[in-house]
mmCIF file of C-alpha atoms and ligand atoms in Angstrom:
data_model
loop_
_atom_site.group_PDB
_atom_site.id
_atom_site.type_symbol
_atom_site.label_atom_id
_atom_site.label_comp_id
_atom_site.label_asym_id
_atom_site.label_seq_id
_atom_site.Cartn_x
_atom_site.Cartn_y
_atom_site.Cartn_z
ATOM 1 C CA MET A 188 -48.175 54.547 -66.859
ATOM 2 C CA THR A 189 -51.096 52.464 -65.572
ATOM 3 C CA ARG A 190 -53.857 52.086 -68.065
ATOM 4 C CA SER A 191 -57.407 51.664 -66.871
ATOM 5 C CA ALA A 192 -58.644 48.183 -67.693
ATOM 6 C CA ALA A 193 -61.083 48.030 -70.591
ATOM 7 C CA SER A 194 -64.668 47.402 -69.496
ATOM 8 C CA PRO A 195 -66.084 43.895 -70.054
ATOM 9 C CA ASP A 196 -68.175 45.255 -72.939
ATOM 10 C CA GLN A 197 -65.131 46.852 -74.547
ATOM 11 C CA GLU A 198 -63.117 43.613 -74.052
ATOM 12 C CA ALA A 199 -65.872 41.685 -75.780
ATOM 13 C CA VAL A 200 -65.889 44.080 -78.762
ATOM 14 C CA GLU A 201 -62.107 43.846 -79.183
ATOM 15 C CA ALA A 202 -61.882 40.060 -78.720
ATOM 16 C CA GLY A 203 -64.890 39.585 -81.007
ATOM 17 C CA LEU A 204 -63.155 41.461 -83.811
ATOM 18 C CA VAL A 205 -60.033 39.292 -83.465
ATOM 19 C CA GLU A 206 -62.135 36.119 -83.762
ATOM 20 C CA ALA A 207 -64.069 37.494 -86.738
ATOM 21 C CA VAL A 208 -60.850 38.262 -88.627
ATOM 22 C CA VAL A 209 -59.391 34.853 -87.721
ATOM 23 C CA ALA A 210 -62.574 33.133 -88.917
ATOM 24 C CA SER A 211 -62.307 34.974 -92.254
ATOM 25 C CA PHE A 212 -59.465 32.588 -93.141
ATOM 26 C CA ASP A 213 -61.519 29.443 -92.476
ATOM 27 C CA ALA A 214 -61.942 28.634 -96.155
ATOM 28 C CA CYS A 215 -58.270 29.094 -97.033
ATOM 29 C CA SER A 216 -57.193 25.917 -98.815
ATOM 30 C CA ASP A 217 -53.454 26.419 -98.194
ATOM 31 C CA PRO A 218 -52.848 25.253 -94.591
ATOM 32 C CA ARG A 219 -49.520 27.050 -94.217
ATOM 33 C CA LEU A 220 -50.899 30.343 -95.537
ATOM 34 C CA LYS A 221 -53.826 29.970 -93.151
ATOM 35 C CA GLU A 222 -51.501 29.326 -90.210
ATOM 36 C CA LEU A 223 -49.392 32.378 -91.092
ATOM 37 C CA MET A 224 -52.391 34.697 -91.494
ATOM 38 C CA VAL A 225 -54.178 33.547 -88.335
ATOM 39 C CA SER A 226 -51.040 33.922 -86.233
ATOM 40 C CA LEU A 227 -50.185 37.291 -87.813
ATOM 41 C CA VAL A 228 -53.659 38.638 -87.057
ATOM 42 C CA ARG A 229 -53.592 37.374 -83.462
ATOM 43 C CA HIS A 230 -50.152 38.927 -82.804
ATOM 44 C CA LEU A 231 -50.989 42.181 -84.592
ATOM 45 C CA HIS A 232 -54.224 42.657 -82.661
ATOM 46 C CA ALA A 233 -52.483 41.726 -79.404
ATOM 47 C CA PHE A 234 -49.931 44.460 -80.100
ATOM 48 C CA ILE A 235 -52.574 47.071 -80.985
ATOM 49 C CA ARG A 236 -54.560 46.232 -77.854
ATOM 50 C CA ASP A 237 -51.490 46.007 -75.620
ATOM 51 C CA VAL A 238 -50.198 49.497 -76.476
ATOM 52 C CA ARG A 239 -53.748 50.938 -76.933
ATOM 53 C CA LEU A 240 -52.646 52.268 -80.344
ATOM 54 C CA SER A 241 -53.915 55.790 -81.072
ATOM 55 C CA GLU A 242 -55.291 56.717 -84.490
ATOM 56 C CA GLU A 243 -52.407 59.198 -84.913
ATOM 57 C CA GLU A 244 -49.883 56.418 -84.231
ATOM 58 C CA TRP A 245 -51.676 54.133 -86.710
ATOM 59 C CA GLY A 246 -51.459 56.955 -89.279
ATOM 60 C CA ALA A 247 -47.744 57.489 -88.561
ATOM 61 C CA ALA A 248 -47.093 53.769 -89.088
ATOM 62 C CA ILE A 249 -48.929 53.816 -92.436
ATOM 63 C CA GLU A 250 -47.017 56.919 -93.468
ATOM 64 C CA PHE A 251 -43.700 55.273 -92.458
ATOM 65 C CA LEU A 252 -44.465 52.167 -94.530
ATOM 66 C CA THR A 253 -45.522 54.326 -97.469
ATOM 67 C CA ARG A 254 -42.187 56.173 -97.382
ATOM 68 C CA ALA A 255 -40.367 52.833 -97.145
ATOM 69 C CA GLY A 256 -42.222 51.715 -100.270
ATOM 70 C CA HIS A 257 -41.418 54.901 -102.164
ATOM 71 C CA ILE A 258 -37.664 54.700 -101.495
ATOM 72 C CA THR A 259 -37.492 50.997 -102.426
ATOM 73 C CA ASP A 260 -36.333 50.130 -105.935
ATOM 74 C CA ASP A 261 -34.154 47.486 -107.667
ATOM 75 C CA VAL A 262 -31.075 48.399 -105.632
ATOM 76 C CA ARG A 263 -32.550 49.886 -102.421
ATOM 77 C CA GLN A 264 -34.720 47.613 -100.257
ATOM 78 C CA GLU A 265 -35.989 49.586 -97.277
ATOM 79 C CA PHE A 266 -38.261 46.776 -96.029
ATOM 80 C CA ILE A 267 -35.293 44.398 -95.659
ATOM 81 C CA LEU A 268 -33.434 47.138 -93.801
ATOM 82 C CA LEU A 269 -36.443 47.503 -91.496
ATOM 83 C CA SER A 270 -36.481 43.753 -90.921
ATOM 84 C CA ASP A 271 -32.728 43.889 -90.226
ATOM 85 C CA ILE A 272 -32.846 46.644 -87.610
ATOM 86 C CA LEU A 273 -35.772 44.971 -85.830
ATOM 87 C CA GLY A 274 -33.765 41.721 -85.580
ATOM 88 C CA ALA A 275 -36.397 39.955 -87.705
ATOM 89 C CA SER A 276 -33.851 38.977 -90.395
ATOM 90 C CA MET A 277 -31.460 37.581 -87.800
ATOM 91 C CA GLN A 278 -34.252 35.671 -86.025
ATOM 92 C CA THR A 279 -35.345 34.097 -89.332
ATOM 93 C CA ILE A 280 -31.730 33.081 -89.977
ATOM 94 C CA ASN A 281 -31.450 31.583 -86.484
ATOM 95 C CA ILE A 282 -34.588 29.492 -87.025
ATOM 96 C CA ASN A 283 -33.532 28.233 -90.448
ATOM 97 C CA ASN A 284 -29.861 27.589 -89.658
ATOM 98 C CA ALA A 285 -30.066 25.867 -86.308
ATOM 99 C CA ALA A 286 -26.712 25.133 -84.691
ATOM 100 C CA TYR A 287 -25.496 21.775 -86.010
ATOM 101 C CA GLU A 288 -22.593 20.025 -84.286
ATOM 102 C CA ASN A 289 -19.440 22.073 -85.004
ATOM 103 C CA ALA A 290 -20.740 23.730 -88.190
ATOM 104 C CA THR A 291 -19.869 27.409 -88.664
ATOM 105 C CA GLU A 292 -22.717 29.712 -87.653
ATOM 106 C CA ALA A 293 -24.690 31.780 -90.146
ATOM 107 C CA THR A 294 -25.476 35.468 -90.022
ATOM 108 C CA VAL A 295 -27.252 38.125 -92.107
ATOM 109 C CA PHE A 296 -26.885 38.213 -95.888
ATOM 110 C CA GLY A 297 -27.150 41.991 -96.292
ATOM 111 C CA PRO A 298 -28.072 43.838 -99.487
ATOM 112 C CA PHE A 299 -24.664 44.052 -101.167
ATOM 113 C CA PHE A 300 -24.032 40.582 -102.628
ATOM 114 C CA VAL A 301 -23.858 40.418 -106.426
ATOM 115 C CA GLU A 302 -23.914 37.250 -108.533
ATOM 116 C CA ASP A 303 -21.155 38.126 -110.974
ATOM 117 C CA ALA A 304 -18.190 38.835 -108.688
ATOM 118 C CA PRO A 305 -14.890 38.087 -110.446
ATOM 119 C CA ARG A 306 -13.104 34.768 -109.902
ATOM 120 C CA VAL A 307 -9.669 34.889 -108.305
ATOM 121 C CA ALA A 308 -7.101 32.105 -108.064
ATOM 122 C CA LEU A 309 -6.076 30.771 -104.652
ATOM 123 C CA GLY A 310 -3.925 33.503 -103.102
ATOM 124 C CA GLY A 311 -5.441 36.114 -105.451
ATOM 125 C CA ASP A 312 -6.547 39.610 -104.464
ATOM 126 C CA VAL A 313 -10.264 40.417 -104.286
ATOM 127 C CA ALA A 314 -9.646 44.119 -103.502
ATOM 128 C CA PHE A 315 -9.355 45.046 -107.200
ATOM 129 C CA GLY A 316 -8.004 48.445 -106.217
ATOM 130 C CA ALA A 317 -10.538 49.256 -103.462
ATOM 131 C CA PRO A 318 -8.936 51.449 -100.775
ATOM 132 C CA GLY A 319 -8.044 49.801 -97.490
ATOM 133 C CA GLU A 320 -5.381 47.927 -95.568
ATOM 134 C CA PRO A 321 -4.498 44.593 -97.222
ATOM 135 C CA CYS A 322 -5.584 41.534 -95.256
ATOM 136 C CA TRP A 323 -4.413 37.947 -95.849
ATOM 137 C CA VAL A 324 -7.298 35.549 -95.230
ATOM 138 C CA GLU A 325 -6.709 31.813 -95.025
ATOM 139 C CA GLY A 326 -8.356 28.684 -93.703
ATOM 140 C CA THR A 327 -9.936 25.401 -94.639
ATOM 141 C CA VAL A 328 -13.369 24.200 -95.686
ATOM 142 C CA THR A 329 -14.366 20.879 -94.104
ATOM 143 C CA ASP A 330 -17.480 18.927 -93.230
ATOM 144 C CA THR A 331 -18.479 18.424 -89.595
ATOM 145 C CA HIS A 332 -16.284 15.278 -89.388
ATOM 146 C CA GLY A 333 -13.199 17.245 -90.448
ATOM 147 C CA ASN A 334 -13.094 15.864 -93.989
ATOM 148 C CA ALA A 335 -11.621 18.354 -96.452
ATOM 149 C CA LEU A 336 -14.090 19.781 -98.954
ATOM 150 C CA ALA A 337 -12.266 20.375 -102.230
ATOM 151 C CA GLY A 338 -13.746 22.762 -104.781
ATOM 152 C CA ALA A 339 -16.068 24.549 -102.332
ATOM 153 C CA ARG A 340 -17.203 27.819 -103.865
ATOM 154 C CA ILE A 341 -16.246 30.717 -101.605
ATOM 155 C CA GLU A 342 -17.844 34.103 -102.333
ATOM 156 C CA VAL A 343 -16.454 37.056 -100.383
ATOM 157 C CA TRP A 344 -17.477 40.718 -100.338
ATOM 158 C CA GLU A 345 -16.844 43.714 -98.103
ATOM 159 C CA ALA A 346 -16.943 47.493 -97.801
ATOM 160 C CA ASP A 347 -13.807 49.545 -98.532
ATOM 161 C CA GLU A 348 -12.073 51.653 -95.862
ATOM 162 C CA ASP A 349 -14.485 54.517 -96.609
ATOM 163 C CA GLY A 350 -17.370 52.274 -95.578
ATOM 164 C CA LEU A 351 -18.814 51.829 -99.065
ATOM 165 C CA TYR A 352 -19.453 48.779 -101.238
ATOM 166 C CA ASP A 353 -18.472 48.993 -104.925
ATOM 167 C CA VAL A 354 -22.130 49.019 -106.042
ATOM 168 C CA GLN A 355 -22.770 52.103 -103.897
ATOM 169 C CA TYR A 356 -20.389 54.052 -106.167
ATOM 170 C CA ASP A 357 -21.656 52.599 -109.423
ATOM 171 C CA ALA A 358 -23.924 49.593 -110.034
ATOM 172 C CA ALA A 359 -21.449 48.228 -112.589
ATOM 173 C CA LYS A 360 -18.292 48.593 -110.447
ATOM 174 C CA ARG A 361 -16.750 45.375 -109.074
ATOM 175 C CA SER A 362 -14.145 45.658 -106.310
ATOM 176 C CA ALA A 363 -13.660 44.309 -102.782
ATOM 177 C CA ARG A 364 -15.495 41.174 -103.860
ATOM 178 C CA GLY A 365 -14.714 37.953 -105.654
ATOM 179 C CA HIS A 366 -15.048 34.203 -105.622
ATOM 180 C CA LEU A 367 -12.569 31.351 -105.421
ATOM 181 C CA PHE A 368 -12.613 27.577 -104.937
ATOM 182 C CA SER A 369 -11.016 25.620 -102.117
ATOM 183 C CA ASP A 370 -7.931 23.531 -102.961
ATOM 184 C CA THR A 371 -7.816 19.704 -103.114
ATOM 185 C CA ASP A 372 -6.995 19.619 -99.380
ATOM 186 C CA GLY A 373 -9.875 22.006 -98.574
ATOM 187 C CA SER A 374 -7.566 24.957 -97.925
ATOM 188 C CA TYR A 375 -8.133 28.443 -99.292
ATOM 189 C CA ARG A 376 -6.336 31.758 -99.155
ATOM 190 C CA PHE A 377 -6.794 35.221 -100.638
ATOM 191 C CA TRP A 378 -5.955 38.877 -100.140
ATOM 192 C CA GLY A 379 -8.815 41.176 -99.112
ATOM 193 C CA LEU A 380 -9.101 44.306 -96.958
ATOM 194 C CA THR A 381 -9.032 44.616 -93.177
ATOM 195 C CA PRO A 382 -12.737 45.264 -92.385
ATOM 196 C CA THR A 383 -13.824 48.638 -90.978
ATOM 197 C CA PRO A 384 -17.226 49.738 -89.546
ATOM 198 C CA TYR A 385 -19.758 51.385 -91.853
ATOM 199 C CA PRO A 386 -23.367 52.594 -91.568
ATOM 200 C CA ILE A 387 -26.284 50.797 -93.155
ATOM 201 C CA PRO A 388 -28.058 53.105 -95.642
ATOM 202 C CA ASP A 389 -29.631 55.640 -93.245
ATOM 203 C CA ASP A 390 -30.929 58.403 -95.506
ATOM 204 C CA GLY A 391 -34.481 56.986 -95.548
ATOM 205 C CA PRO A 392 -37.276 56.190 -93.084
ATOM 206 C CA VAL A 393 -35.295 53.396 -91.396
ATOM 207 C CA GLY A 394 -32.436 55.833 -90.704
ATOM 208 C CA GLN A 395 -34.962 58.323 -89.285
ATOM 209 C CA LEU A 396 -36.408 55.616 -87.040
ATOM 210 C CA LEU A 397 -32.925 54.688 -85.760
ATOM 211 C CA ASP A 398 -32.281 58.370 -85.054
ATOM 212 C CA ALA A 399 -35.619 58.798 -83.250
ATOM 213 C CA VAL A 400 -34.862 55.885 -80.915
ATOM 214 C CA GLY A 401 -31.242 56.941 -80.333
ATOM 215 C CA ARG A 402 -29.630 54.030 -82.191
ATOM 216 C CA SER A 403 -26.563 54.126 -84.401
ATOM 217 C CA PRO A 404 -26.756 52.875 -88.008
ATOM 218 C CA LEU A 405 -23.218 51.440 -87.747
ATOM 219 C CA ARG A 406 -22.552 47.807 -88.536
ATOM 220 C CA ALA A 407 -19.699 46.071 -86.764
ATOM 221 C CA SER A 408 -16.671 45.673 -89.082
ATOM 222 C CA HIS A 409 -17.018 42.462 -91.077
ATOM 223 C CA LEU A 410 -16.075 40.428 -94.118
ATOM 224 C CA HIS A 411 -18.919 38.542 -95.836
ATOM 225 C CA PHE A 412 -18.671 34.893 -96.923
ATOM 226 C CA MET A 413 -21.039 32.600 -98.781
ATOM 227 C CA VAL A 414 -19.692 29.054 -99.033
ATOM 228 C CA SER A 415 -21.305 26.232 -100.961
ATOM 229 C CA HIS A 416 -20.439 22.634 -101.743
ATOM 230 C CA PRO A 417 -22.605 19.767 -103.078
ATOM 231 C CA GLY A 418 -24.216 17.844 -100.218
ATOM 232 C CA CYS A 419 -23.753 20.717 -97.769
ATOM 233 C CA ARG A 420 -26.001 23.468 -96.427
ATOM 234 C CA THR A 421 -24.904 26.735 -98.057
ATOM 235 C CA LEU A 422 -23.365 28.940 -95.408
ATOM 236 C CA VAL A 423 -23.966 32.699 -95.426
ATOM 237 C CA THR A 424 -21.873 34.358 -92.766
ATOM 238 C CA HIS A 425 -19.328 37.043 -91.860
ATOM 239 C CA ILE A 426 -16.204 37.226 -89.754
ATOM 240 C CA PHE A 427 -15.788 40.117 -87.324
ATOM 241 C CA PRO A 428 -12.444 41.470 -86.056
ATOM 242 C CA GLU A 429 -11.865 40.923 -82.343
ATOM 243 C CA GLY A 430 -11.879 44.155 -80.305
ATOM 244 C CA ASP A 431 -14.221 46.160 -82.567
ATOM 245 C CA PRO A 432 -16.187 48.416 -80.143
ATOM 246 C CA ILE A 433 -19.195 48.426 -82.524
ATOM 247 C CA GLY A 434 -19.449 44.635 -82.136
ATOM 248 C CA GLU A 435 -21.617 45.009 -79.023
ATOM 249 C CA ARG A 436 -24.212 47.150 -80.787
ATOM 250 C CA ASP A 437 -24.211 46.036 -84.405
ATOM 251 C CA SER A 438 -27.249 47.762 -85.956
ATOM 252 C CA VAL A 439 -28.596 44.504 -87.435
ATOM 253 C CA PHE A 440 -27.718 42.122 -84.536
ATOM 254 C CA GLY A 441 -25.487 40.014 -86.793
ATOM 255 C CA VAL A 442 -22.551 39.421 -84.442
ATOM 256 C CA LYS A 443 -22.089 35.922 -83.017
ATOM 257 C CA GLN A 444 -19.276 35.141 -80.613
ATOM 258 C CA SER A 445 -17.989 32.219 -82.711
ATOM 259 C CA LEU A 446 -17.569 34.529 -85.726
ATOM 260 C CA ILE A 447 -15.273 36.998 -83.943
ATOM 261 C CA LYS A 448 -11.721 36.342 -85.202
ATOM 262 C CA ARG A 449 -8.303 37.726 -84.387
ATOM 263 C CA PHE A 450 -7.065 39.887 -87.258
ATOM 264 C CA GLU A 451 -3.340 40.087 -86.480
ATOM 265 C CA GLN A 452 -1.866 43.470 -87.352
ATOM 266 C CA GLN A 453 1.481 43.275 -89.171
ATOM 267 C CA ALA A 454 4.038 46.083 -89.111
ATOM 268 C CA ALA A 455 5.178 47.612 -92.382
ATOM 269 C CA GLY A 456 7.925 45.478 -93.897
ATOM 270 C CA THR A 457 6.770 42.189 -92.309
ATOM 271 C CA PRO A 458 7.220 39.467 -94.964
ATOM 272 C CA THR A 459 3.920 38.332 -96.441
ATOM 273 C CA PRO A 460 2.825 34.657 -96.647
ATOM 274 C CA ASP A 461 3.061 34.599 -100.440
ATOM 275 C CA GLY A 462 6.015 36.955 -100.848
ATOM 276 C CA ARG A 463 3.856 39.771 -102.196
ATOM 277 C CA ALA A 464 5.334 43.223 -101.652
ATOM 278 C CA VAL A 465 2.944 45.254 -99.497
ATOM 279 C CA GLU A 466 3.557 48.915 -98.797
ATOM 280 C CA GLY A 467 2.686 49.778 -95.196
ATOM 281 C CA THR A 468 0.862 47.718 -92.618
ATOM 282 C CA TRP A 469 -1.250 44.673 -93.369
ATOM 283 C CA SER A 470 -3.231 42.144 -91.337
ATOM 284 C CA ARG A 471 -3.903 38.415 -91.413
ATOM 285 C CA VAL A 472 -6.744 36.232 -90.183
ATOM 286 C CA ARG A 473 -7.534 32.514 -90.130
ATOM 287 C CA PHE A 474 -11.097 31.323 -90.664
ATOM 288 C CA ASP A 475 -11.712 27.577 -90.753
ATOM 289 C CA ILE A 476 -15.130 26.942 -92.240
ATOM 290 C CA VAL A 477 -17.205 23.878 -91.315
ATOM 291 C CA LEU A 478 -20.266 23.121 -93.451
ATOM 292 C CA ALA A 479 -23.329 21.256 -92.145
ATOM 293 C CA PRO A 480 -24.853 18.567 -94.372
ATOM 294 C CA THR A 481 -27.833 19.455 -96.551
ATOM 295 C CA GLY A 482 -31.061 19.169 -94.589
ATOM 296 C CA ALA A 483 -29.342 19.566 -91.179
HETATM 297 C C1 LIG B 174 -24.349 44.469 -94.756
HETATM 298 O O1 LIG B 174 -23.710 43.757 -94.054
HETATM 299 O O2 LIG B 174 -23.800 44.789 -95.762
HETATM 300 C C2 LIG B 174 -25.710 44.926 -94.358
HETATM 301 C C3 LIG B 174 -26.519 44.066 -93.645
HETATM 302 C C4 LIG B 174 -27.794 44.477 -93.298
HETATM 303 C C5 LIG B 174 -28.248 45.738 -93.658
HETATM 304 C C6 LIG B 174 -27.420 46.597 -94.368
HETATM 305 C C7 LIG B 174 -26.137 46.193 -94.710
HETATM 306 FE FE1 LIG B 175 -21.749 44.146 -95.053
#
C-alpha cells in the first residue's frame, strides 16, 4: 500500500512533538537513563509515524499490555515471554555475551530455573522420577586455553517428556533439575532425560499474538545449563538435539548452530557407561563447555 506523504505542515507537527519529548529529558542527571529515554522516544515515534498508527491500533496495544500485566504474577511473567517471542531477550543476550575465542555460546535463560535444585554426585540422576527417556550427559568444563576447571557449578534443568517443567505441576516439586560440580580434571557426567519439544506458556495474550500471526509456541527440544566458576563469565545456555525439526523455528530464537549436539540413540539392552540398568532405550550426548574469563 502506498501512503500519501504527509504535508510539510503535518511533518513539522510530528517532528516538533518528537523534539519536545526529547527535550523533556534535558535536565535528567543520570546520563545513561537520559540516553535510554531519548533513544526509546525517537524509536517509538519513528515506529508510530512509519506505520501511521491508528487510534484503534493504539488502543489494542494498550489493551494487550494491560492483559499481559493482569496475567503476570510471581510465577508467570508475560512481559518476559513477550520479549522472548520478539527476539528482544535473545538480542540482549547476544549483546552482553559477545563471542569470545572458543567460549561456549549463551542462549535464553527462560522462566523455569529455580535456585534450590537438588545436588547430585557426578554420575547421579537429575530426573528424580520425571517421565522421559534416560539420557547420559558427559563432557568437560575448561577455560578458553583448554585448562580444566575443577569444581565448576553446573546447574541443569529441563522439561519432562510431556513438555512440562516440575514447577508447572506444583511450585514445590523438584524433578528434571539438579546441580553438580565438575571433577578435579574438569570432567562431569550425569543422567538426565532426552529433551523433547514443548510449548511456551500460550494461554495468555502472548499465545494469542502468536496465534494471530500464525506462529507456533513450540520451543526446540533442549536441556538447560548454567555453569559458573570463579574468574569466569557465568554461562547460561542450552544444548539442542541434532535433527529436531522445531530447531529452525524455535519460538524464542534461542537456537545457535554451535549448541546443536548429537544425542546418540541407544537400543534397549545397550550397556550403560556406569553400569546402571536401564529398561528400554536411552541416549547419550557429549557437551564440552568452555568458559570465557570474567569481563570478556
Ligand atoms: C524455556 O526454555 O524454558 C523458555 C524460554 C523462553 C520462554 C519460555 C520458556
Ligand atoms: Fe526450557
